[in-house]
């Protein structure tokens, strides 16, 4: 697999793209809090604006991915994100990057990321054989883990040492490198053409994807569990980004380092995902890893001050969360890709993103509201507890009974008349 030049280009492009995305996810909120003095409600709105494209565009992205070459979509979205962040950096250097402009940039980057994420998840199925999907996903998710190590730390350090515009410009550079790598992928992609002279209508294809996911018990459970997790986690992260600098009095660099601890944990989780499901069973790994990864955040509200002990505890919590959440991510992706026919890959991924990630804007808004109404510590505790609903849903579903091997995909569904 690693001898394949196209896979290496996809791997490198995904790595630097994730590095730019991870840095930007820290830079934009920190710039709003530290430079623009954003309130809890404004920070929640900023995060929600960056996440609402998931709700608005995921299903359309799935249809486009099933129709077109994934390389084309990834190249276009990389170029768009580089231009958006580059323009924001210039505006910041000129002193005109206010909160309204930051909201526009967050929306643009979020919208383009929706298409990139669906495309890269589908591109692996078109590049490698099905028996290599777990190894391929482990490699790609491992690269994402490496980006999680450097991205938050780099973003936090740049905001503290230089300025927000310099940190924003760094994200643009990483997206540009991803563009240059992915555009060199040369392998033709097999895309099933519709039997009709005209392609099916957009909403008809969206309905096919929704019906397929809803009709599969494993994918249906993934949607529900993902929605519960993403809603709660979005609220947690909104409060978390206020709790660390304001309650624990951590600098931007310290916040970045604390968040970066998820990176090495996620790298370990990617390695474990290549071995544990085939040894203990996919269902057992999913339920136990989700419970451990989500439950560890209950420890954060008990922390006080900016002592060495507090910093060590934050590093440990984020490392554990990164390990188990990545184990869940890789395993879920392997389940989804294996049980889905090739012709439905884009729409299945988009439907799961739509249902799961579509709740994140509401979660971000709720997090900002709870931080203002109840305080950051109480809000963090309540939403961290809500994260445990995800493993409960998986434990009560057929997903928990998946064994050491995954079933073959069914035939693609008959198009809706």
XYZ file of N, CA and C in Angstrom, residues 293-402:
330
model
N -13.278 7.062 26.520
C -12.884 8.342 25.953
C -13.804 9.484 26.346
N -15.109 9.222 26.382
C -16.055 10.278 26.739
C -16.062 10.534 28.247
N -15.916 9.482 29.036
C -15.998 9.631 30.484
C -14.856 10.405 31.100
N -13.699 10.443 30.430
C -12.527 11.079 31.026
C -12.712 12.590 31.182
N -13.604 13.197 30.373
C -13.814 14.639 30.481
C -14.520 15.042 31.770
N -15.104 14.086 32.486
C -15.737 14.404 33.758
C -14.727 14.866 34.801
N -13.440 14.601 34.562
C -12.397 15.005 35.508
C -12.037 16.480 35.384
N -12.284 17.094 34.233
C -11.803 18.457 33.984
C -12.423 19.495 34.926
N -13.742 19.476 35.197
C -14.296 20.522 36.075
C -13.729 20.524 37.489
N -13.065 19.443 37.906
C -12.496 19.388 39.253
C -11.159 20.108 39.354
N -10.600 20.564 38.228
C -9.275 21.197 38.236
C -9.379 22.658 38.656
N -8.330 23.148 39.335
C -8.263 24.546 39.767
C -6.843 25.069 39.554
N -6.733 26.350 39.182
C -5.418 26.989 39.081
C -4.625 26.534 37.882
N -3.441 27.112 37.750
C -2.561 26.815 36.613
C -1.276 26.134 37.071
N -1.368 25.299 38.104
C -0.191 24.627 38.649
C 0.302 23.543 37.705
N 1.469 22.999 38.040
C 2.027 21.896 37.256
C 1.113 20.683 37.295
N 0.494 20.440 38.446
C -0.432 19.312 38.566
C -1.624 19.477 37.637
N -2.164 20.691 37.569
C -3.290 20.951 36.674
C -2.898 20.730 35.227
N -1.740 21.236 34.835
C -1.279 21.059 33.452
C -1.083 19.583 33.125
N -0.499 18.834 34.056
C -0.293 17.403 33.836
C -1.619 16.666 33.714
N -2.592 17.076 34.533
C -3.907 16.443 34.469
C -4.581 16.718 33.124
N -4.467 17.958 32.644
C -5.056 18.288 31.346
C -4.406 17.496 30.224
N -3.101 17.367 30.284
C -2.395 16.578 29.272
C -2.868 15.126 29.299
N -3.056 14.575 30.494
C -3.489 13.180 30.626
C -4.905 12.991 30.110
N -5.786 13.927 30.442
C -7.176 13.835 29.990
C -7.245 13.892 28.470
N -6.531 14.846 27.880
C -6.582 14.968 26.425
C -5.908 13.802 25.727
N -4.853 13.253 26.324
C -4.199 12.076 25.741
C -5.156 10.885 25.746
N -5.815 10.655 26.880
C -6.753 9.530 26.970
C -7.924 9.726 26.013
N -8.457 10.939 25.952
C -9.556 11.207 25.035
C -9.122 10.976 23.589
N -7.930 11.454 23.234
C -7.442 11.253 21.872
C -7.288 9.785 21.525
N -6.787 8.983 22.468
C -6.578 7.558 22.217
C -7.897 6.842 21.938
N -8.841 6.981 22.842
C -10.077 6.200 22.724
C -11.020 6.751 21.662
N -11.071 8.066 21.494
C -11.940 8.613 20.455
C -11.422 8.251 19.066
N -10.099 8.222 18.904
C -9.546 7.830 17.610
C -9.778 6.354 17.342
N -9.698 5.542 18.358
C -10.003 4.120 18.216
C -11.437 3.945 17.729
N -12.351 4.741 18.282
C -13.746 4.700 17.834
C -13.859 5.191 16.392
N -13.204 6.299 16.060
C -13.312 6.882 14.720
C -12.860 5.920 13.637
N -11.690 5.314 13.817
C -11.150 4.411 12.803
C -12.032 3.178 12.667
N -12.491 2.639 13.788
C -13.323 1.438 13.752
C -14.667 1.716 13.095
N -15.281 2.850 13.424
C -16.557 3.217 12.806
C -16.391 3.418 11.305
N -15.298 4.058 10.889
C -15.081 4.287 9.469
C -14.918 2.974 8.719
N -14.217 2.014 9.328
C -14.056 0.705 8.700
C -15.399 -0.004 8.570
N -16.235 0.092 9.613
C -17.574 -0.501 9.560
C -18.378 0.132 8.432
N -18.388 1.457 8.391
C -19.169 2.143 7.371
C -18.706 1.816 5.962
N -17.408 1.822 5.722
C -16.898 1.567 4.386
C -17.116 0.128 3.956
N -17.053 -0.804 4.901
C -17.182 -2.213 4.565
C -18.615 -2.606 4.240
N -19.577 -2.069 4.965
C -20.967 -2.492 4.762
C -21.677 -1.662 3.690
N -20.978 -0.718 3.065
C -21.587 0.173 2.078
C -21.115 -0.176 0.675
N -22.021 -0.340 -0.289
C -21.617 -0.563 -1.683
C -20.820 0.617 -2.217
N -19.974 0.348 -3.197
C -19.120 1.401 -3.748
C -19.926 2.592 -4.254
N -21.053 2.322 -4.905
C -21.833 3.405 -5.499
C -22.502 4.299 -4.467
N -22.520 3.859 -3.200
C -23.186 4.631 -2.141
C -22.198 5.238 -1.159
N -20.892 5.089 -1.380
C -19.909 5.507 -0.391
C -20.024 6.984 -0.036
N -20.097 7.855 -1.045
C -20.156 9.285 -0.776
C -21.412 9.678 -0.028
N -22.561 9.137 -0.459
C -23.815 9.508 0.179
C -23.940 8.922 1.585
N -23.394 7.717 1.790
C -23.426 7.153 3.140
C -22.584 7.987 4.101
N -21.377 8.357 3.663
C -20.514 9.194 4.510
C -21.168 10.540 4.779
N -21.777 11.124 3.751
C -22.405 12.437 3.913
C -23.629 12.371 4.817
N -24.411 11.300 4.703
C -25.592 11.160 5.554
C -25.199 11.049 7.016
N -24.152 10.257 7.296
C -23.686 10.115 8.679
C -23.129 11.439 9.184
N -22.388 12.162 8.336
C -21.901 13.485 8.730
C -23.052 14.444 9.000
N -24.071 14.379 8.142
C -25.217 15.275 8.273
C -25.954 15.042 9.592
N -26.245 13.782 9.894
C -26.984 13.478 11.112
C -26.107 13.674 12.343
N -24.855 13.193 12.262
C -23.972 13.270 13.420
C -23.439 14.659 13.679
N -22.772 15.231 12.680
C -22.144 16.530 12.857
C -23.126 17.680 12.735
N -24.315 17.425 12.165
C -25.286 18.492 11.996
C -25.789 19.078 13.294
N -25.607 18.359 14.385
C -26.050 18.859 15.691
C -25.029 19.785 16.345
N -23.828 19.883 15.784
C -22.770 20.646 16.457
C -23.052 22.140 16.579
N -23.696 22.799 15.597
C -23.985 24.227 15.821
C -24.868 24.455 17.039
N -25.880 23.607 17.218
C -26.744 23.743 18.388
C -25.966 23.479 19.669
N -25.066 22.513 19.622
C -24.248 22.226 20.796
C -23.356 23.385 21.167
N -22.745 24.010 20.165
C -21.883 25.163 20.435
C -22.664 26.309 21.054
N -23.864 26.562 20.508
C -24.698 27.625 21.067
C -25.117 27.301 22.499
N -25.460 26.027 22.747
C -25.846 25.632 24.099
C -24.675 25.794 25.058
N -23.464 25.439 24.616
C -22.297 25.601 25.471
C -22.080 27.040 25.873
N -22.207 27.961 24.905
C -22.062 29.375 25.234
C -23.136 29.847 26.190
N -24.377 29.356 25.991
C -25.468 29.744 26.883
C -25.236 29.234 28.303
N -24.838 27.970 28.436
C -24.614 27.402 29.770
C -23.457 28.097 30.481
N -22.409 28.462 29.729
C -21.272 29.143 30.349
C -21.687 30.489 30.928
N -22.576 31.181 30.224
C -23.047 32.472 30.731
C -24.064 32.322 31.853
N -24.960 31.326 31.749
C -26.047 31.190 32.714
C -25.613 30.463 33.987
N -24.816 29.403 33.856
C -24.448 28.571 35.005
C -22.992 28.719 35.418
N -22.161 29.320 34.556
C -20.731 29.354 34.809
C -20.036 28.232 34.052
N -18.770 28.432 33.765
C -18.051 27.464 32.938
C -17.885 26.105 33.621
N -17.659 26.089 34.922
C -17.404 24.822 35.608
C -18.660 23.931 35.603
N -19.812 24.513 35.956
C -21.051 23.733 35.979
C -21.462 23.313 34.570
N -21.318 24.231 33.620
C -21.665 23.897 32.245
C -20.806 22.779 31.698
N -19.512 22.801 32.014
C -18.606 21.758 31.551
C -18.961 20.403 32.141
N -19.318 20.371 33.407
C -19.670 19.113 34.066
C -20.933 18.500 33.455
N -21.954 19.318 33.242
C -23.221 18.810 32.704
C -23.036 18.250 31.295
N -22.357 18.982 30.437
C -22.215 18.525 29.053
C -21.230 17.367 28.927
N -20.234 17.294 29.810
C -19.347 16.126 29.809
C -20.122 14.867 30.173
N -21.060 14.983 31.100
C -21.900 13.839 31.455
C -22.795 13.432 30.281
N -23.277 14.398 29.523
C -24.129 14.099 28.374
C -23.383 13.324 27.287
N -22.065 13.457 27.226
C -21.289 12.734 26.227
C -21.414 11.219 26.391
N -21.726 10.754 27.581
C -21.820 9.315 27.826
C -23.059 8.691 27.196
N -23.983 9.503 26.683
C -25.146 8.948 25.999
C -24.734 8.179 24.746
N -23.641 8.580 24.107
C -23.193 7.920 22.880
C -22.837 6.449 23.111
N -21.951 6.103 24.058
C -21.676 4.678 24.274
C -22.891 3.895 24.765
N -23.808 4.551 25.479
C -25.030 3.866 25.922
C -25.869 3.443 24.713
N -26.018 4.346 23.736
C -26.771 4.011 22.526
C -26.128 2.860 21.766
N -24.804 2.851 21.680
C -24.125 1.761 20.982
C -24.278 0.445 21.725
N -24.203 0.494 23.054
C -24.308 -0.731 23.848
C -25.684 -1.371 23.727
N -26.724 -0.583 23.487
C -28.092 -1.099 23.401
C -28.501 -1.465 21.983
N -27.583 -1.431 21.043
C -27.914 -1.633 19.631
C -27.204 -2.868 19.065
N -27.591 -3.298 17.850
C -26.886 -4.413 17.193
C -25.422 -4.115 16.918
N -25.039 -2.847 16.908
C -23.642 -2.504 16.673
C -22.733 -3.140 17.719
N -23.220 -3.262 18.950
C -22.411 -3.842 20.025
C -22.157 -5.331 19.811
N -22.934 -5.981 18.945
C -22.796 -7.426 18.740
C -21.935 -7.761 17.529
N -21.336 -6.768 16.893
C -20.433 -7.053 15.776
C -19.236 -7.855 16.263
